[in-house]
Structures are given as C-alpha cells and as structure tokens.
Coordinates of C-alpha atoms in Angstrom, one line a residue:
M385 CA 176.1 126.6 23.4
A386 CA 176.4 124.6 20.3
F387 CA 174.5 121.3 19.7
Y388 CA 175.6 118.2 17.7
K389 CA 174.1 115.0 16.4
T390 CA 175.8 111.7 17.0
T391 CA 177.6 111.5 13.7
Q392 CA 178.8 115.1 14.0
I393 CA 180.3 114.7 17.5
A394 CA 181.8 111.3 16.6
R395 CA 183.5 112.9 13.6
M396 CA 184.8 115.7 15.7
I397 CA 186.3 113.2 18.2
G398 CA 187.5 110.8 15.6
V399 CA 185.5 107.7 16.5
H400 CA 182.7 105.7 15.1
P401 CA 179.2 106.7 16.2
N402 CA 178.8 103.2 17.8
T403 CA 181.7 104.1 20.0
I404 CA 179.7 107.2 21.3
R405 CA 176.8 104.9 22.0
F406 CA 179.1 102.5 23.9
Y407 CA 180.4 105.4 26.0
E408 CA 176.8 106.3 26.8
Q409 CA 176.0 102.7 27.8
M410 CA 179.1 102.6 30.1
Q411 CA 177.9 105.8 31.8
L412 CA 180.9 107.7 30.7
L413 CA 178.9 110.6 29.3
P414 CA 176.4 113.0 31.0
P415 CA 172.7 112.3 30.3
I416 CA 172.0 112.9 26.6
P417 CA 168.7 114.5 25.7
R418 CA 166.8 113.4 22.7
E419 CA 164.6 115.1 20.1
S420 CA 161.0 114.1 19.6
N421 CA 162.1 111.7 16.8
G422 CA 164.5 110.0 19.2
Y423 CA 167.8 111.4 17.9
R424 CA 170.4 112.2 20.5
I425 CA 171.4 115.8 20.9
F426 CA 174.9 116.5 22.3
N427 CA 176.2 119.9 23.5
D428 CA 179.6 121.4 24.3
Y429 CA 179.8 119.8 27.7
H430 CA 179.4 116.4 26.0
L431 CA 182.2 117.3 23.6
L432 CA 184.5 118.2 26.5
Q433 CA 183.7 115.0 28.3
L434 CA 184.5 113.0 25.2
R435 CA 187.8 114.9 24.9
F436 CA 188.4 114.1 28.6
L437 CA 187.8 110.4 28.4
R438 CA 189.7 110.0 25.1
T439 CA 192.7 111.6 26.8
A440 CA 192.3 109.6 30.0
F441 CA 192.2 106.3 28.2
R442 CA 195.0 107.1 25.8
A443 CA 197.8 105.3 27.8
E444 CA 197.3 101.7 26.8
I445 CA 199.9 99.9 28.9
I446 CA 199.4 100.7 32.6
S447 CA 198.5 98.4 35.4
N448 CA 194.9 97.1 35.7
K449 CA 194.6 99.0 39.0
L450 CA 195.5 102.3 37.4
R451 CA 193.2 101.6 34.5
Q452 CA 190.3 101.0 36.8
E453 CA 191.2 104.2 38.7
V454 CA 191.1 106.4 35.6
F455 CA 187.8 104.7 34.5
E456 CA 186.3 105.8 37.8
I457 CA 187.6 109.4 37.3
V458 CA 185.9 109.5 33.9
K459 CA 182.6 108.4 35.5
I460 CA 182.9 111.1 38.1
S461 CA 183.5 113.8 35.5
A462 CA 180.4 112.5 33.6
T463 CA 178.3 113.5 36.7
N464 CA 179.6 117.1 36.4
E465 CA 181.4 116.8 39.8
I466 CA 184.4 118.8 38.6
D467 CA 186.1 119.3 41.9
A468 CA 185.8 115.6 42.8
A469 CA 187.2 114.6 39.3
L470 CA 190.0 117.1 39.7
K471 CA 191.0 115.7 43.1
A472 CA 190.8 112.1 41.8
T473 CA 192.9 113.1 38.7
K474 CA 195.7 114.5 40.9
M475 CA 195.7 111.4 43.0
Y476 CA 195.9 109.3 39.8
S477 CA 199.0 111.4 38.9
K478 CA 200.5 110.6 42.2
H479 CA 199.9 106.9 41.7
L480 CA 201.5 107.0 38.3
E481 CA 204.6 108.5 39.8
E482 CA 204.7 105.8 42.5
E483 CA 204.4 103.1 39.8
K484 CA 207.3 104.6 37.9
T485 CA 209.4 104.7 41.0
K486 CA 208.7 101.0 41.6
A487 CA 209.6 100.2 38.0
E488 CA 212.8 102.0 38.4
E489 CA 213.5 100.2 41.6
A490 CA 213.0 96.9 39.8
I491 CA 215.6 98.0 37.3
H492 CA 218.0 99.0 40.0
I493 CA 217.6 95.6 41.7
V494 CA 218.3 93.7 38.5
L495 CA 221.3 95.8 37.6
N496 CA 222.8 95.0 41.1
M497 CA 222.0 91.3 40.6
L498 CA 223.8 91.3 37.2
E499 CA 226.8 93.1 38.5
N500 CA 227.0 90.8 41.5
S501 CA 226.7 93.9 43.7
N502 CA 227.4 93.5 47.4
E503 CA 224.9 96.1 48.2
V504 CA 222.5 94.7 50.8
T505 CA 219.6 96.4 52.5
N506 CA 218.4 94.8 55.8
P507 CA 219.2 91.3 54.6
I508 CA 218.0 89.6 57.8
A509 CA 214.5 91.0 57.7
Y510 CA 211.8 88.4 57.0
H511 CA 208.2 88.9 56.1
K512 CA 205.1 86.7 56.3
R513 CA 202.9 86.2 53.2
A514 CA 200.2 88.6 54.3
E515 CA 202.7 91.3 54.9
V516 CA 204.4 90.7 51.6
A517 CA 201.1 91.1 49.8
R518 CA 200.5 94.4 51.6
I519 CA 203.9 95.8 50.8
L520 CA 203.6 94.9 47.1
G521 CA 199.9 96.0 46.8
I522 CA 198.7 92.6 45.6
T523 CA 196.5 90.0 47.0
I524 CA 197.6 86.8 48.7
D525 CA 196.0 84.8 45.9
V526 CA 198.2 86.6 43.3
L527 CA 201.2 85.8 45.4
R528 CA 200.3 82.2 45.6
D529 CA 199.7 82.1 41.8
W530 CA 203.2 83.5 41.2
E531 CA 204.6 80.8 43.4
R532 CA 202.5 78.0 41.8
N533 CA 203.8 79.1 38.3
G534 CA 207.4 78.8 39.4
L535 CA 208.2 82.5 39.4
L536 CA 209.4 82.3 42.9
V537 CA 210.6 79.6 45.3
V538 CA 210.1 80.6 48.9
P539 CA 212.1 79.0 51.7
R540 CA 210.4 77.6 54.7
M541 CA 211.3 77.7 58.4
E542 CA 211.5 74.5 60.5
N543 CA 207.9 74.9 61.5
G544 CA 206.9 74.9 57.8
Y545 CA 206.0 78.5 57.4
R546 CA 207.1 80.4 54.4
V547 CA 209.5 83.3 54.9
Y548 CA 210.2 86.1 52.5
G549 CA 213.6 87.6 52.9
Y550 CA 215.7 90.2 51.0
K551 CA 216.3 88.0 48.0
E552 CA 212.6 87.0 47.7
M553 CA 211.3 90.5 48.1
N554 CA 213.6 91.8 45.4
R555 CA 212.5 89.1 43.0
L556 CA 208.8 89.9 43.8
K557 CA 209.3 93.5 43.0
I558 CA 210.7 92.6 39.6
I559 CA 207.7 90.2 39.0
R560 CA 205.2 92.9 40.1
T561 CA 206.6 95.4 37.6
L562 CA 206.6 93.0 34.7
R563 CA 203.1 91.8 35.5
N564 CA 201.9 95.4 35.6
A565 CA 203.5 95.9 32.2
H566 CA 201.3 93.0 31.0
Y567 CA 204.0 90.5 30.5
S568 CA 202.8 86.8 30.6
R569 CA 204.0 84.5 33.4
M570 CA 205.9 82.4 30.9
S571 CA 207.7 85.6 29.6
I572 CA 208.6 86.6 33.1
L573 CA 209.8 83.1 33.9
R574 CA 212.2 83.2 30.9
M575 CA 213.4 86.7 31.9
L576 CA 214.0 85.6 35.4
K577 CA 216.0 82.6 34.2
K578 CA 218.1 85.0 32.1
I579 CA 218.6 87.2 35.2
D580 CA 219.7 84.2 37.2
Q581 CA 222.2 83.4 34.5
G582 CA 223.4 87.0 34.6
N583 CA 222.6 87.9 31.0
C584 CA 219.4 90.0 31.0
N585 CA 219.1 93.8 30.9
I586 CA 215.8 94.5 32.6
R587 CA 215.6 98.0 31.3
E588 CA 215.8 96.8 27.8
V589 CA 213.4 94.0 28.4
I590 CA 210.7 96.3 30.0
D591 CA 211.1 99.1 27.4
T592 CA 211.5 97.0 24.2
P593 CA 208.7 94.6 23.0
S594 CA 210.1 91.4 21.6
E595 CA 208.3 88.5 20.0
E596 CA 210.5 85.9 21.6
E597 CA 209.4 87.2 25.1
D598 CA 205.8 86.3 24.4
I599 CA 204.6 89.7 25.6
V600 CA 200.9 90.0 26.2
C601 CA 200.5 93.6 25.3
A602 CA 203.6 94.6 23.4
A603 CA 202.2 97.7 21.6
D604 CA 203.6 100.2 24.0
R605 CA 206.4 100.3 26.5
Y606 CA 205.6 100.3 30.2
I607 CA 207.8 103.0 31.6
T608 CA 207.3 105.2 28.6
A609 CA 203.5 104.6 28.8
L610 CA 203.5 105.8 32.5
S611 CA 205.3 109.0 31.5
M612 CA 202.8 109.5 28.6
A613 CA 200.0 109.0 31.1
Q614 CA 201.5 111.6 33.3
A615 CA 201.5 114.0 30.4
D616 CA 197.9 113.1 29.7
V617 CA 197.0 114.1 33.3
L618 CA 198.1 117.7 32.5
E619 CA 195.7 117.7 29.6
M620 CA 192.9 116.1 31.7
I621 CA 193.3 118.9 34.3
E622 CA 193.1 121.5 31.5
I623 CA 189.9 120.0 30.1
L624 CA 188.3 119.9 33.6
G625 CA 189.1 123.6 33.8
E626 CA 187.2 124.2 30.6
M627 CA 184.3 122.2 32.0
R628 CA 184.2 124.3 35.1
G629 CA 184.3 127.5 32.9
L630 CA 181.4 126.2 30.8
N631 CA 179.4 125.6 33.9
E632 CA 180.0 129.1 35.1
D633 CA 178.9 130.7 31.8

C-alpha cells in the first residue's frame, strides 16, 4: 500500500490541502495517522475515499434532501462500512429517479395547462394540509410559507378549513420541483404568473438558467443535474468495489 502526504494527495485529487483538512474535520475521511512530527500520512484507502466523495458531491443542483442523503453516504463509507454504503448508494439512486419522475410530472402538468387540456384526473378529490405535505414530501411549515408568499391561493370550505383539490395539487407539484431546483420564491411567482397567462414553457424554464428569472443557483440545470448524479452513482458503486477489494488484500 502506498502512502502520501497532504500536499501529495491533494494534488492527486485536484484540491487545495486545506480542502483535505476540511474533509477530515467534517468526518468524511477515515482516521488519518500521523508521524512523530505531526504530519498526516494518507494511504490508498484515503485516496479511494477522496475519489468517492468528490464523485458523490459532483452534482451541484439537487434538492437539499438528496444533498443531505449523499452526505450521509460519504460519512458511512468513511467508516469502512462498505456494504452499508453500497446499500445507501443504491437507495440514493432510486430517490434520484423518483425526483426526475416528479420533475417530468411537473412538466406534463404545465404543458396540459398551457394547451388548455381537458385531461382531468380525479378532480373531485380533496386533501387536507397534513395530507398534502405528506404526498409532496414537505413539511406543513413549508406549505404555509409557499401560501404566505403568494405562490398558491387555497380555497376554504364553509367551515373555514382549507381544501386542496386537483388544481392546487398540480400547482404545488410545480412549485416543489422548482424549489428543489433552487429557484427563488420570486422567480417561481413570476413563472407561475406566466403559466397562468399561458405563455411559459416549463421545460425551458427548468432547464435553462436565465438572469431575468432571478435563479438562486443557475450554474447547472436541474433535470440534467439529476441525470448526471445518476451517472455519478455508477462511478460511486465502482469505487466502493475498489474499496472492498483493498480491504480483502
């Protein structure tokens, strides 16, 4: 097994030595032994772990929930629990696919809205706020925040309770996708107004950063980023296999 100093392994990965120290502080690396003079000594397993985390964090624009999930996966692999890390990585891949499906659903909803489609799915079904939050995978506080910021107007029954019907659920699915893509509330509000006016192509909006949309994180494209993250998963699994092989040697 080869051994490396901080500057050497940082150069091999393509980061600043301070970044390596940051990863260590965040417990994203296995324990690093030191020489008698205090210098850190890295080995091939550390190198694989660094490759793993750099691959895992490569996708910049994914939802905060997915970002936290991949962060936990990296922490697991740092403890040398390869099987657990592999299981978690496969689950992460499943969640990426689910998020892509929801983003595509949002696109489908808007296209139908713009085309004045008569397609209706269970239009008389109504949901309470707690149920809506569960379906969308968000908190009630997030739902309230969207309503307070004017992204959604929810009708009330005679008893004063809010009810979320087909129209409201569709609108919420669009908002959820755009928020996960890190669009600001003001951007989303402008986009929704365009949709209401019938002149907004949501696929173009999601996949094309635009200064006028006041995008929070416009560097990457959301749906494209999810696909790239899925490709990264394959590389992550391959690196975990190398880690297992190194443990067996």
